[in-house]
Tab-separated table of C-alpha atoms in Angstrom:
chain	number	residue	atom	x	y	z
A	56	UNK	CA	0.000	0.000	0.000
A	57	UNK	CA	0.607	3.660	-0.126
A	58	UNK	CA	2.472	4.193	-3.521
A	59	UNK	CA	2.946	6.937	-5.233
A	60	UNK	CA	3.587	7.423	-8.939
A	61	UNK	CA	4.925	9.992	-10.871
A	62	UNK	CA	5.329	10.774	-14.640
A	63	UNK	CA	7.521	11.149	-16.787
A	64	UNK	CA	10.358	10.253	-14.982
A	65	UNK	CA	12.336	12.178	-17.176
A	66	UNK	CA	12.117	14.900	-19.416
A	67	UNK	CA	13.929	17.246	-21.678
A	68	UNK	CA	12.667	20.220	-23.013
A	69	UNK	CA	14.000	23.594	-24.636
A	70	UNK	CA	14.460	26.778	-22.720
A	71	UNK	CA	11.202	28.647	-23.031
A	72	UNK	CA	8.687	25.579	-23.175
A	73	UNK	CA	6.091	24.333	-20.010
A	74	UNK	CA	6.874	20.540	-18.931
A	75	UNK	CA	3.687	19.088	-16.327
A	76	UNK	CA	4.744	16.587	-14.038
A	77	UNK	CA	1.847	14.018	-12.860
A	78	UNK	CA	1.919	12.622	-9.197
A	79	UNK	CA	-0.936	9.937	-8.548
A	80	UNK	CA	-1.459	8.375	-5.254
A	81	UNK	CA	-2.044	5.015	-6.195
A	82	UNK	CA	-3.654	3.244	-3.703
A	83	UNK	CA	-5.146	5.457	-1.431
A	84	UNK	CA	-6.638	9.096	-0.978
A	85	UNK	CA	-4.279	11.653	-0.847
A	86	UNK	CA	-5.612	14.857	1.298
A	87	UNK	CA	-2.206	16.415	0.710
A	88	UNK	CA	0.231	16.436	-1.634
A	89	UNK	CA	3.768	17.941	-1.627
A	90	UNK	CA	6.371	19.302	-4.404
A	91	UNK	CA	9.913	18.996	-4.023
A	92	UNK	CA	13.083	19.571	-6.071
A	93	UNK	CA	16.488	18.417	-5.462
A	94	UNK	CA	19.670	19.561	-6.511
A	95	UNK	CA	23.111	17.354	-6.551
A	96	UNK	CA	24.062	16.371	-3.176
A	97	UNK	CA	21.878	19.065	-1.562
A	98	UNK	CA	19.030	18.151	0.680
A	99	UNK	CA	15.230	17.971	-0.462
A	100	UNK	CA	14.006	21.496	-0.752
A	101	UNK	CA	10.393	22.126	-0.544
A	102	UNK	CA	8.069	24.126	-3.026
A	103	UNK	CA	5.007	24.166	-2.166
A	104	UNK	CA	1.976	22.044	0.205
A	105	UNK	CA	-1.216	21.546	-1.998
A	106	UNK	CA	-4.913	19.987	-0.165
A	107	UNK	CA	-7.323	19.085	-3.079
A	108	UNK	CA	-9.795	21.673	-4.165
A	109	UNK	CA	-7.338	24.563	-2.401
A	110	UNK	CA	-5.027	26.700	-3.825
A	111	UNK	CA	-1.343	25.420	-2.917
A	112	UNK	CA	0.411	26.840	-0.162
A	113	UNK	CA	3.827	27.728	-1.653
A	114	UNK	CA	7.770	28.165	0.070
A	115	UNK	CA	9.517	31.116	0.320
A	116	UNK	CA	11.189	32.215	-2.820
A	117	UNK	CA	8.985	29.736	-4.774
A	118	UNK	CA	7.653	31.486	-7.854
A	119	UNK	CA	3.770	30.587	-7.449
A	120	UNK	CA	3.054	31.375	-11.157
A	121	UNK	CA	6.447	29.720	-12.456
A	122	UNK	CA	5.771	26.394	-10.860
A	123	UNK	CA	1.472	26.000	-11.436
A	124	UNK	CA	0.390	23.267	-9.034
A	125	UNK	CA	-3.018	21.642	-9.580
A	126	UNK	CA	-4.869	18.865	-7.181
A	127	UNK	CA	-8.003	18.952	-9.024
A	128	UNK	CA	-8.631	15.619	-7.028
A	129	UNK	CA	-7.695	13.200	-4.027
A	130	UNK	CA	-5.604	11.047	-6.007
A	131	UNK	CA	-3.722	13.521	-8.596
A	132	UNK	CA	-1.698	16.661	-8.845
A	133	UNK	CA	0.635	18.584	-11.033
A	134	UNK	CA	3.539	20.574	-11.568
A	135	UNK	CA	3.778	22.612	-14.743
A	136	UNK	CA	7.083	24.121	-15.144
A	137	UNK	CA	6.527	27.283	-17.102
A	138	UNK	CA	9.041	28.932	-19.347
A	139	UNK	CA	11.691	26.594	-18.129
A	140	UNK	CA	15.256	27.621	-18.342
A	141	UNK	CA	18.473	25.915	-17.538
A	142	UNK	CA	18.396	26.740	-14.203
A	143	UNK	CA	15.195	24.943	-13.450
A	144	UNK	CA	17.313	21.577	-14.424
A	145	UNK	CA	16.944	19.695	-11.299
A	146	UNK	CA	15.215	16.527	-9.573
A	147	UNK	CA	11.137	17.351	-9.127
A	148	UNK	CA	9.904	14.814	-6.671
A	149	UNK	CA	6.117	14.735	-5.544
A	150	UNK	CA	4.843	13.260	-2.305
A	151	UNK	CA	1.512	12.397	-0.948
A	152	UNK	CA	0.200	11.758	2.785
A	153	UNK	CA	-3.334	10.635	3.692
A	154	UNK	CA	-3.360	6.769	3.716
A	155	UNK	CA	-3.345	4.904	6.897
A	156	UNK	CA	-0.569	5.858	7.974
A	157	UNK	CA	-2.047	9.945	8.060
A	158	UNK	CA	1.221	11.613	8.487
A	159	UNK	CA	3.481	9.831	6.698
A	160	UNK	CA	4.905	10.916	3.586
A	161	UNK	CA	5.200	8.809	0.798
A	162	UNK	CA	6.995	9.774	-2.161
A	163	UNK	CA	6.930	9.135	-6.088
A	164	UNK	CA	9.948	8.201	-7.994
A	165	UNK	CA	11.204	11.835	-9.287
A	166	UNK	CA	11.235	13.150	-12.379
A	167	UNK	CA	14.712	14.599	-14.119
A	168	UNK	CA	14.060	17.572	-15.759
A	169	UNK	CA	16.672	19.178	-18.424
A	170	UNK	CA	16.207	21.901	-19.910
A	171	UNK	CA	18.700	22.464	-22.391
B	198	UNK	CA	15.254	28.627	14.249
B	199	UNK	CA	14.976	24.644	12.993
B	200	UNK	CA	17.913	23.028	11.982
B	201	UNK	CA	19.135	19.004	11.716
B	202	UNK	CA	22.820	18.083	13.016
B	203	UNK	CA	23.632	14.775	11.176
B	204	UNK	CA	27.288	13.118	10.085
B	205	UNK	CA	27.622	13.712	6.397
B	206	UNK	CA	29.011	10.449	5.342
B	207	UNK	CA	29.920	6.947	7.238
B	208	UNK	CA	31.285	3.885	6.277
B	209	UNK	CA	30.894	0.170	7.373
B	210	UNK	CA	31.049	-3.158	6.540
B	211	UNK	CA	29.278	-5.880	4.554
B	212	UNK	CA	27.617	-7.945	7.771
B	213	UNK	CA	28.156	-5.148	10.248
B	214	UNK	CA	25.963	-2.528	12.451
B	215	UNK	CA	26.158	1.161	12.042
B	216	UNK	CA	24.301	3.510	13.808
B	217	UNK	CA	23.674	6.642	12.176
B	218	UNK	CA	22.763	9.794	14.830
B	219	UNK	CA	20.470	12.746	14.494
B	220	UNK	CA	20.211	15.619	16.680
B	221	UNK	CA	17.392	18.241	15.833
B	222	UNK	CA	16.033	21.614	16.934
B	223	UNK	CA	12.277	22.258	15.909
B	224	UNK	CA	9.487	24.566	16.434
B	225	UNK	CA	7.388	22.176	17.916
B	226	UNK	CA	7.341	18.286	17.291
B	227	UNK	CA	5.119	15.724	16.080
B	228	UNK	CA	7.487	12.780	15.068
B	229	UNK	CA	10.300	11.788	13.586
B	230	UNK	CA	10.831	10.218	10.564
B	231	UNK	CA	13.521	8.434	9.298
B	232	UNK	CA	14.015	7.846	4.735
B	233	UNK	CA	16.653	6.027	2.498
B	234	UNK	CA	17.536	7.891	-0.469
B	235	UNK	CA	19.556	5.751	-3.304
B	236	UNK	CA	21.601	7.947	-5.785
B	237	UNK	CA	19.589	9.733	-8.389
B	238	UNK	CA	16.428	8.366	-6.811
B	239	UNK	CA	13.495	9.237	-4.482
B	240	UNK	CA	13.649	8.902	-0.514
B	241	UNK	CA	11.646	5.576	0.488
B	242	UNK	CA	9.760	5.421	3.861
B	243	UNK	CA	11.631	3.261	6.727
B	244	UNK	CA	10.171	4.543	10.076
B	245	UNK	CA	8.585	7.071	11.977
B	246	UNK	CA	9.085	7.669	16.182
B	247	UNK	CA	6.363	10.088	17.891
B	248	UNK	CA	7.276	8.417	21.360
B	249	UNK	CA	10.585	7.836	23.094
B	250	UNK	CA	12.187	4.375	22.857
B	251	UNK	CA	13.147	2.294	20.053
B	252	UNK	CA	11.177	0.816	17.299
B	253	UNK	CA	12.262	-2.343	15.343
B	254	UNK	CA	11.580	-2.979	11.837
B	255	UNK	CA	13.484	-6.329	10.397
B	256	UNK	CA	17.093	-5.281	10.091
B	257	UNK	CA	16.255	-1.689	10.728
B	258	UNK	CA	15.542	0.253	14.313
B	259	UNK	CA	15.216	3.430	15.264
B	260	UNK	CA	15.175	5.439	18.302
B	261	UNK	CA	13.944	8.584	19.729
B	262	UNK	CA	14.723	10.670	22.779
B	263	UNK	CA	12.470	14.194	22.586
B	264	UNK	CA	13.566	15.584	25.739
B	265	UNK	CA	17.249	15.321	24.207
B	266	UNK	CA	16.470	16.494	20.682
B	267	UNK	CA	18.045	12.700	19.165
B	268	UNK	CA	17.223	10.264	17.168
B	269	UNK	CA	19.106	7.212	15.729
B	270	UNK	CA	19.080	4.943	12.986
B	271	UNK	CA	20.570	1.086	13.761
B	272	UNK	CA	21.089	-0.832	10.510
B	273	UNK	CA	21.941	-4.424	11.395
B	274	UNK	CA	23.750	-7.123	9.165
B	275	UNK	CA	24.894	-4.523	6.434
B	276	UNK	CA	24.255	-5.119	3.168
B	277	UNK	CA	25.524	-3.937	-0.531
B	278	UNK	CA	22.790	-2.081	-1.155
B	279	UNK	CA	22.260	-0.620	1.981
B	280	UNK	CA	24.679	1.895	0.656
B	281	UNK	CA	22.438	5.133	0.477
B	282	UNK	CA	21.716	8.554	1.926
B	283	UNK	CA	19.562	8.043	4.959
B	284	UNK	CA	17.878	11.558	6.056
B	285	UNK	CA	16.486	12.436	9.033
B	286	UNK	CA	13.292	14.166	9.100
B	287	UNK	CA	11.166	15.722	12.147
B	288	UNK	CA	7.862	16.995	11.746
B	289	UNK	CA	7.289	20.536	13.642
B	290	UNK	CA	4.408	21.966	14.934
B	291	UNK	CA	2.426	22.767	11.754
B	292	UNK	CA	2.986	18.555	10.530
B	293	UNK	CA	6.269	19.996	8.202
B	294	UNK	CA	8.961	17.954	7.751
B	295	UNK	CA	12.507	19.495	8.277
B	296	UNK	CA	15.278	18.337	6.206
B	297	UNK	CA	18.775	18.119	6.606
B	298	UNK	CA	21.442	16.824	3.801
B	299	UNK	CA	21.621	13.402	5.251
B	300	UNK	CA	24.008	10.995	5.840
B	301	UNK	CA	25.684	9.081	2.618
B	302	UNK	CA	26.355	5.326	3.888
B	303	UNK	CA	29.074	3.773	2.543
B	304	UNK	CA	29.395	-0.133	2.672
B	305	UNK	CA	32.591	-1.639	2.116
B	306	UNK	CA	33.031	-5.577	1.037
């Protein structure tokens, strides 16, 4: 129980284009969702907190309408990337809590993003 | 402010224990989790402690003291592919999880 999937898992795309990023709880009901990127032997940095139906709650110094988040239900959300350049190149990884287990996070497998 | 004090990198040997330690400072606490992270891949779920004492898993335990701000991670019989970051992640006041860098495990034949 409690997986998370995410797609694709990786993408390239020219500077200037939108990439969405899928995250799908699943086997259970997700009441929250989270978005995180990762750079290269840095730690998991936070975007933003989205609860279906709501707007999502984003970090500071996260550009809300840069990185679009959607949870138009319990079991999906998604991350467009807008106008990507190179320096959005990094690991996006979703993860979702709201299964049994209520305040666990469980996370999806990542998605590489390039943007060349 | 919140911040997470753990060793950047350890080593050990196939068949051995390692503990890996985790002191924290939080604004507020409602658990502690514990995640492996394998190069260029997601973190996977191993354990979470919301009381003191020590919570067994197979091969894996984990520990919590709140009153002392530490946690630790016990990996027993090592294994090849135990090599991996292993973060540890407390959850403050609001349910957020805090993260640090990590600690890169290295296992050695």
């Amino acid at each position: 129980g409690a997986v998370v999937s995410q797609h694709p898992s990786w993408v390239i795309c020219k500077s200037g284009t939108s990439v969405k990023i899928e995250c799908r709880s699943l086997d259970f009901q997700a009441t929250t969702m989270f978005w995180y990127r990762q750079f290269p032997k840095q730690s998991l940095m936070l975007m933003a907190t989205s609860n279906e139906g709501s707007k999502a709650t984003y970090e500071q110094g996260v550009e809300k309408d840069k990185f679009l988040i959607n949870h138009a239900s319990l079991t999906l959300s998604t991350l467009t990337v807008t106008s990507a350049h190179p320096e959005d190149s990094s690991f996006y990884i979703c993860s979702a809590k709201g299964g049994r287990d209520t305040d666990t996070q469980y996370f999806g497998p990542g998605t590489r993003l390039t943007v060349l | 402010g919140q911040n997470i004090d753990q060793p950047t990198e350890m080593t050990a040997t196939e068949g051995a224990i390692v503990q890996i330690n985790c002191t924290y400072q939080t604004s507020g606490f409602n658990g502690l989790f514990w995640y492996q992270q394998h190069a260029g891949e997601a973190p996977t779920f191993l354990s979470y402690n919301v009381l003191d004492g020590l919570e067994e898993k197979g091969r894996f335990s984990s520990f919590l003291s709140r009153s002392k701000g530490y946690s630790y991670l016990l990996l027993k019989e090592l294994q090849m592919k135990d090599s991996a970051s292993y973060l540890c992640a407390p959850m403050d006041s609001n349910y957020q999880l805090i993260w640090g860098a990590g600690t890169k495990l290295i296992i050695k034949p």
